[in-house]
Amino acid sequence: EIVMTQSPATLSVSPGERATLSCRASQSVSSNLAWYQQKPGQAPRLLIYGASTRATGIPARFSGSGSGTEFTLTISSLQSEDFAVYYCQQYNNWPSLTFGGGTKVEIK
Amino acid sequence: EVQLVQSGAEVKKPGESLKISCKGSGYSFTSYWIGWVRQMPGKGLEWMGIIYPGDSDTRYSPSFQGQVTISADKSISTAYLQWSSLKASDTAMYYCAKQDLAVAPFDYWGQGTLVTVSS
């Protein structure tokens, strides 16, 4: 099973600053990597798929990059509504759809 | 509008059985895989398994194989997750989610069903 490792576990960022989140796969997942945002008490929401394609309605301040085993989610200028937990997920090894452990983005 | 509406919160005792549901609407229910995801209190997301409602083809995560049963009734556009004998460690939020394609992420999610198992 592919193991997804996210870092850091917690990221403290001031509003308006850039946030950079990392996700590493234990073996290549090509570009079959998604990012989700989860706010307290809510279901996860798809942000990015195909490593770099924003899902419908996702603001341009969210961007994804990477391929193979190393991936990055960047939030260019954090807004108050962006403080949440972010998960990466590989779907290259379908039907196995493993998630990373998550990165909590908190207000500094 | 695509919607996945899950059944309400459940409180059960250890050893009891349970079946929770996820009703899809706004799309062709039989044409897209539906998955189940567990989130234990304060923890991350864990993929449990997926089902193709068109023919009930079901795949399980090795971690959940034999622990739960996933099924679907395409006549009422509903997927199910069931347990035959609950344990306290099954206490969690459970989400259903739809895949856009077979090799794809989950593009729509249900609101979640909280299952609490306590004596």
PDB file of C-alpha atoms in Angstrom, chain B residues 36-38 46-50 59-65 68 70 81 83 94-95:
ATOM      1  CA  TRP B  36     -16.723   5.333   2.345  1.00  0.00           C
ATOM      2  CA  VAL B  37     -14.219   7.215   4.490  1.00  0.00           C
ATOM      3  CA  ARG B  38     -13.726   6.961   8.253  1.00  0.00           C
ATOM      4  CA  GLU B  46      -9.091   6.720   6.144  1.00  0.00           C
ATOM      5  CA  TRP B  47     -10.377   5.141   2.948  1.00  0.00           C
ATOM      6  CA  MET B  48     -12.537   2.099   3.738  1.00  0.00           C
ATOM      7  CA  GLY B  49     -13.820   0.854   0.403  1.00  0.00           C
ATOM      8  CA  ILE B  50     -15.738   1.681  -2.751  1.00  0.00           C
ATOM      9  CA  ARG B  59     -13.398  -3.146  -3.300  1.00  0.00           C
ATOM     10  CA  TYR B  60     -12.174  -2.873   0.286  1.00  0.00           C
ATOM     11  CA  SER B  61      -9.142  -1.371   1.934  1.00  0.00           C
ATOM     12  CA  PRO B  62      -7.132  -4.206   3.506  1.00  0.00           C
ATOM     13  CA  SER B  63      -7.589  -2.439   6.844  1.00  0.00           C
ATOM     14  CA  PHE B  64     -11.362  -2.783   6.651  1.00  0.00           C
ATOM     15  CA  GLN B  65     -11.810  -6.048   4.722  1.00  0.00           C
ATOM     16  CA  VAL B  68     -17.565  -3.897   7.380  1.00  0.00           C
ATOM     17  CA  ILE B  70     -20.493  -2.088   1.663  1.00  0.00           C
ATOM     18  CA  LEU B  81     -22.106   0.717   5.128  1.00  0.00           C
ATOM     19  CA  TRP B  83     -21.399  -3.640  10.730  1.00  0.00           C
ATOM     20  CA  TYR B  94     -18.261   8.183   8.421  1.00  0.00           C
ATOM     21  CA  TYR B  95     -18.451   9.954   5.074  1.00  0.00           C
TER      22      TYR B  95
END
